[in-house]
Amino acid sequence: MASFSLDDIRAAADAKYSSTDITVDEKTTVHLLNPLRLPKEKRDKLVNLQDEMDKDGSDQEQIIADAIRLVADHPKKAEALLSAVGGDLAVLAQIFETYGKGAQVGEASASAS
């Protein structure tokens, strides 16, 4: 029979559902947390933001910025990232796409349960 400690399980979860890390500068790295690592309230808000993105006439820049603020490990780091991007929608979209690809494993596992 296999035996695992809670620390073993936590380490496996950390490896499988890790954050998407973006280095802004030599002092700042923002960690965009996997949706499964967020509290339920934030996960629900993220789903709502993603739904908003699909609506015609939605402000994509604002929605992606709000999503980054929501999933970032610290508000000041999120603002540093957004400030560095400077409203470039292509860069914001790429950040969100990169984040989404990193979070897909977690989302697929969540929907299976």
Coordinates of N, CA and C in Angstrom, one line a residue:
M1 N 0.8 -1.2 0.0 CA 0.0 0.0 0.0 C 0.9 1.3 0.0
A2 N 0.6 2.2 -0.9 CA 1.4 3.4 -1.0 C 1.0 4.3 0.2
S3 N 2.0 5.0 0.7 CA 1.8 5.9 1.8 C 2.4 7.3 1.5
F4 N 1.7 8.3 1.7 CA 2.1 9.7 1.4 C 1.9 10.6 2.6
S5 N 2.7 11.5 2.8 CA 2.5 12.5 3.8 C 1.7 13.7 3.2
L6 N 1.1 14.5 4.0 CA 0.5 15.7 3.5 C 1.5 16.6 2.8
D7 N 2.7 16.7 3.3 CA 3.7 17.4 2.7 C 4.0 16.9 1.3
D8 N 4.0 15.6 1.1 CA 4.2 15.0 -0.3 C 3.1 15.4 -1.2
I9 N 1.8 15.4 -0.7 CA 0.7 15.8 -1.5 C 0.7 17.3 -1.8
R10 N 1.1 18.1 -0.9 CA 1.3 19.6 -1.1 C 2.3 19.8 -2.2
A11 N 3.5 19.1 -2.1 CA 4.5 19.3 -3.1 C 4.1 18.9 -4.5
A12 N 3.3 17.8 -4.6 CA 2.8 17.4 -5.9 C 1.8 18.4 -6.4
A13 N 0.9 19.0 -5.5 CA 0.0 20.0 -6.0 C 0.7 21.3 -6.4
D14 N 1.8 21.6 -5.6 CA 2.6 22.8 -6.0 C 3.2 22.6 -7.4
A15 N 3.7 21.4 -7.7 CA 4.3 21.2 -8.9 C 3.3 21.2 -10.1
K16 N 2.2 20.5 -9.9 CA 1.2 20.4 -10.9 C 0.4 21.7 -11.1
Y17 N 0.1 22.4 -10.1 CA -0.8 23.6 -10.2 C 0.0 24.9 -9.8
S18 N 1.2 25.0 -10.4 CA 2.1 26.1 -10.0 C 1.6 27.4 -10.7
S19 N 2.2 28.5 -10.3 CA 1.8 29.8 -10.8 C 2.5 30.0 -12.1
T20 N 2.0 31.0 -12.9 CA 2.7 31.5 -14.0 C 3.5 32.8 -13.6
D21 N 4.8 32.7 -13.6 CA 5.6 33.8 -13.1 C 6.2 34.7 -14.2
I22 N 6.0 36.0 -14.0 CA 6.5 36.9 -15.0 C 7.4 37.9 -14.3
T23 N 8.6 38.0 -14.8 CA 9.6 38.9 -14.3 C 9.4 40.3 -14.9
V24 N 9.1 41.3 -14.1 CA 8.8 42.6 -14.6 C 10.2 43.4 -14.6
D25 N 11.0 43.2 -13.6 CA 12.3 43.8 -13.6 C 13.1 43.0 -12.6
E26 N 14.4 43.5 -12.3 CA 15.3 42.7 -11.4 C 14.7 42.6 -10.0
K27 N 13.8 43.4 -9.6 CA 13.3 43.3 -8.2 C 11.9 42.8 -8.2
T28 N 11.2 42.7 -9.3 CA 9.8 42.3 -9.2 C 9.4 41.1 -10.1
T29 N 8.9 40.1 -9.6 CA 8.3 39.0 -10.3 C 6.9 38.8 -9.8
V30 N 6.0 38.9 -10.7 CA 4.6 38.7 -10.3 C 4.2 37.2 -10.6
H31 N 3.6 36.6 -9.6 CA 3.1 35.2 -9.7 C 1.6 35.2 -9.9
L32 N 1.2 34.8 -11.1 CA -0.2 34.7 -11.5 C -0.6 33.3 -11.0
L33 N -1.5 33.2 -10.0 CA -1.8 32.0 -9.3 C -2.8 31.2 -10.2
N34 N -2.5 29.9 -10.2 CA -3.4 28.9 -10.9 C -4.8 29.1 -10.3
P35 N -5.9 29.0 -11.1 CA -7.2 29.2 -10.6 C -7.6 28.2 -9.4
L36 N -7.0 27.0 -9.4 CA -7.3 26.1 -8.3 C -6.6 26.5 -7.0
R37 N -5.7 27.4 -7.1 CA -5.0 27.9 -5.9 C -5.7 29.1 -5.3
L38 N -6.7 29.6 -6.0 CA -7.4 30.8 -5.6 C -8.6 30.4 -4.7
P39 N -9.0 31.3 -3.8 CA -10.2 31.1 -3.0 C -11.4 31.0 -4.0
K40 N -12.5 30.3 -3.6 CA -13.6 30.2 -4.5 C -14.2 31.5 -5.0
E41 N -14.2 32.5 -4.1 CA -14.8 33.8 -4.5 C -14.0 34.4 -5.7
K42 N -12.6 34.3 -5.7 CA -11.8 34.8 -6.7 C -12.0 33.9 -8.0
R43 N -12.1 32.6 -7.8 CA -12.3 31.7 -9.0 C -13.6 32.1 -9.7
D44 N -14.7 32.4 -8.9 CA -15.9 32.8 -9.5 C -15.8 34.1 -10.2
K45 N -15.1 35.1 -9.7 CA -14.9 36.4 -10.3 C -14.1 36.2 -11.6
L46 N -13.1 35.3 -11.6 CA -12.3 35.0 -12.8 C -13.2 34.5 -13.9
V47 N -14.1 33.5 -13.6 CA -15.0 33.0 -14.6 C -15.9 34.1 -15.1
N48 N -16.4 35.0 -14.3 CA -17.2 36.1 -14.7 C -16.5 37.0 -15.7
L49 N -15.2 37.3 -15.3 CA -14.4 38.1 -16.2 C -14.2 37.5 -17.6
Q50 N -14.0 36.2 -17.6 CA -13.8 35.4 -18.8 C -15.1 35.5 -19.7
D51 N -16.2 35.4 -19.0 CA -17.5 35.5 -19.7 C -17.7 36.9 -20.3
E52 N -17.3 37.9 -19.5 CA -17.4 39.3 -20.0 C -16.5 39.5 -21.3
M53 N -15.4 38.8 -21.3 CA -14.5 39.0 -22.5 C -15.1 38.5 -23.8
D54 N -16.0 37.6 -23.7 CA -16.7 37.0 -24.9 C -17.8 37.9 -25.4
K55 N -18.2 38.9 -24.6 CA -19.3 39.8 -25.0 C -18.9 40.8 -26.1
D56 N -19.7 41.1 -27.0 CA -19.5 42.1 -28.0 C -19.3 43.5 -27.3
G57 N -18.3 44.2 -27.8 CA -18.2 45.6 -27.3 C -17.5 45.6 -25.9
S58 N -17.0 44.5 -25.4 CA -16.4 44.5 -24.1 C -15.0 45.2 -24.1
D59 N -14.6 45.8 -23.1 CA -13.3 46.5 -23.0 C -12.2 45.5 -22.6
Q60 N -11.6 44.9 -23.6 CA -10.7 43.8 -23.4 C -9.5 44.2 -22.5
E61 N -9.0 45.4 -22.7 CA -7.9 45.8 -21.9 C -8.2 45.9 -20.5
Q62 N -9.4 46.4 -20.2 CA -9.8 46.5 -18.8 C -10.1 45.2 -18.2
I63 N -10.7 44.3 -18.9 CA -11.0 43.0 -18.4 C -9.8 42.1 -18.1
I64 N -8.8 42.2 -19.0 CA -7.6 41.4 -18.8 C -6.8 42.0 -17.7
A65 N -6.8 43.4 -17.6 CA -6.1 44.0 -16.4 C -6.8 43.6 -15.1
D66 N -8.1 43.6 -15.1 CA -8.8 43.1 -13.9 C -8.5 41.7 -13.5
A67 N -8.4 40.8 -14.6 CA -8.1 39.4 -14.3 C -6.7 39.3 -13.8
I68 N -5.7 40.1 -14.3 CA -4.3 40.0 -13.8 C -4.3 40.5 -12.3
R69 N -5.0 41.5 -12.0 CA -5.1 42.0 -10.6 C -5.7 40.9 -9.7
L70 N -6.7 40.2 -10.2 CA -7.4 39.1 -9.4 C -6.5 37.9 -9.1
V71 N -5.7 37.5 -10.1 CA -4.9 36.3 -9.9 C -3.5 36.5 -9.5
A72 N -3.0 37.8 -9.4 CA -1.7 38.1 -9.0 C -1.5 37.8 -7.5
D73 N -0.3 37.4 -7.2 CA 0.0 37.1 -5.8 C 0.0 38.3 -4.9
H74 N 0.2 39.5 -5.4 CA 0.2 40.8 -4.6 C -0.3 41.9 -5.5
P75 N -1.2 42.8 -4.9 CA -1.7 43.9 -5.7 C -0.6 44.8 -6.3
K76 N 0.4 45.1 -5.5 CA 1.5 46.0 -6.0 C 2.3 45.4 -7.1
K77 N 2.4 44.1 -7.1 CA 3.1 43.4 -8.2 C 2.3 43.5 -9.5
A78 N 0.9 43.3 -9.3 CA 0.0 43.4 -10.5 C 0.1 44.7 -11.1
E79 N 0.1 45.8 -10.3 CA 0.2 47.1 -10.8 C 1.5 47.4 -11.4
A80 N 2.6 46.9 -10.9 CA 3.9 47.0 -11.5 C 3.9 46.4 -12.9
L81 N 3.3 45.2 -13.1 CA 3.2 44.5 -14.3 C 2.4 45.4 -15.3
L82 N 1.2 45.8 -14.9 CA 0.3 46.5 -15.7 C 0.9 47.9 -16.1
S83 N 1.6 48.5 -15.2 CA 2.3 49.7 -15.6 C 3.4 49.5 -16.6
A84 N 4.2 48.4 -16.5 CA 5.2 48.1 -17.4 C 4.6 47.8 -18.8
V85 N 3.5 47.2 -18.9 CA 2.8 46.9 -20.1 C 2.3 48.1 -20.8
G86 N 1.9 49.1 -20.0 CA 1.5 50.4 -20.5 C 0.2 50.4 -21.4
G87 N -0.7 49.4 -21.2 CA -1.9 49.4 -21.9 C -1.8 48.8 -23.3
D88 N -0.7 48.1 -23.6 CA -0.5 47.4 -24.9 C -1.4 46.2 -24.9
L89 N -2.5 46.2 -25.6 CA -3.5 45.1 -25.6 C -2.9 43.8 -26.1
A90 N -2.0 43.9 -27.1 CA -1.3 42.7 -27.6 C -0.5 42.0 -26.5
V91 N 0.2 42.8 -25.7 CA 1.0 42.2 -24.6 C 0.1 41.7 -23.5
L92 N -0.9 42.4 -23.2 CA -1.9 41.9 -22.2 C -2.5 40.6 -22.6
A93 N -2.9 40.6 -23.9 CA -3.5 39.3 -24.4 C -2.6 38.2 -24.3
Q94 N -1.3 38.4 -24.7 CA -0.3 37.4 -24.6 C -0.1 36.9 -23.2
I95 N 0.0 37.8 -22.2 CA 0.1 37.5 -20.8 C -1.1 36.5 -20.4
F96 N -2.3 36.9 -20.8 CA -3.4 36.2 -20.4 C -3.5 34.8 -21.1
E97 N -3.0 34.8 -22.4 CA -2.9 33.5 -23.1 C -1.9 32.6 -22.4
T98 N -0.8 33.1 -22.1 CA 0.3 32.3 -21.4 C -0.2 31.8 -20.1
Y99 N -0.9 32.7 -19.3 CA -1.5 32.3 -18.0 C -2.5 31.2 -18.3
G100 N -3.3 31.3 -19.3 CA -4.4 30.3 -19.5 C -3.8 29.0 -19.9
K101 N -2.7 28.9 -20.7 CA -2.1 27.7 -21.0 C -1.5 27.0 -19.8
G102 N -0.9 27.8 -18.9 CA -0.3 27.2 -17.7 C -1.4 26.7 -16.7
A103 N -2.6 27.3 -16.8 CA -3.7 26.9 -15.9 C -4.5 25.8 -16.4
Q104 N -4.4 25.4 -17.7 CA -5.3 24.4 -18.3 C -5.3 23.1 -17.6
V105 N -4.1 22.7 -17.1 CA -4.1 21.4 -16.5 C -5.0 21.4 -15.2
G106 N -4.9 22.5 -14.5 CA -5.7 22.6 -13.3 C -7.2 22.7 -13.6
E107 N -7.6 23.4 -14.7 CA -9.0 23.5 -15.0 C -9.5 22.2 -15.5
A108 N -8.8 21.5 -16.2 CA -9.3 20.2 -16.7 C -9.5 19.2 -15.5
S109 N -8.6 19.2 -14.6 CA -8.7 18.4 -13.4 C -9.9 18.8 -12.6
A110 N -10.1 20.1 -12.5 CA -11.2 20.6 -11.7 C -12.6 20.2 -12.2
S111 N -12.7 20.2 -13.6 CA -14.0 19.9 -14.2 C -14.2 18.4 -14.1
A112 N -13.2 17.6 -14.0 CA -13.4 16.2 -13.9 C -13.9 15.7 -12.5
S113 N -13.8 16.6 -11.5 CA -14.2 16.1 -10.2 C -15.6 16.6 -9.9

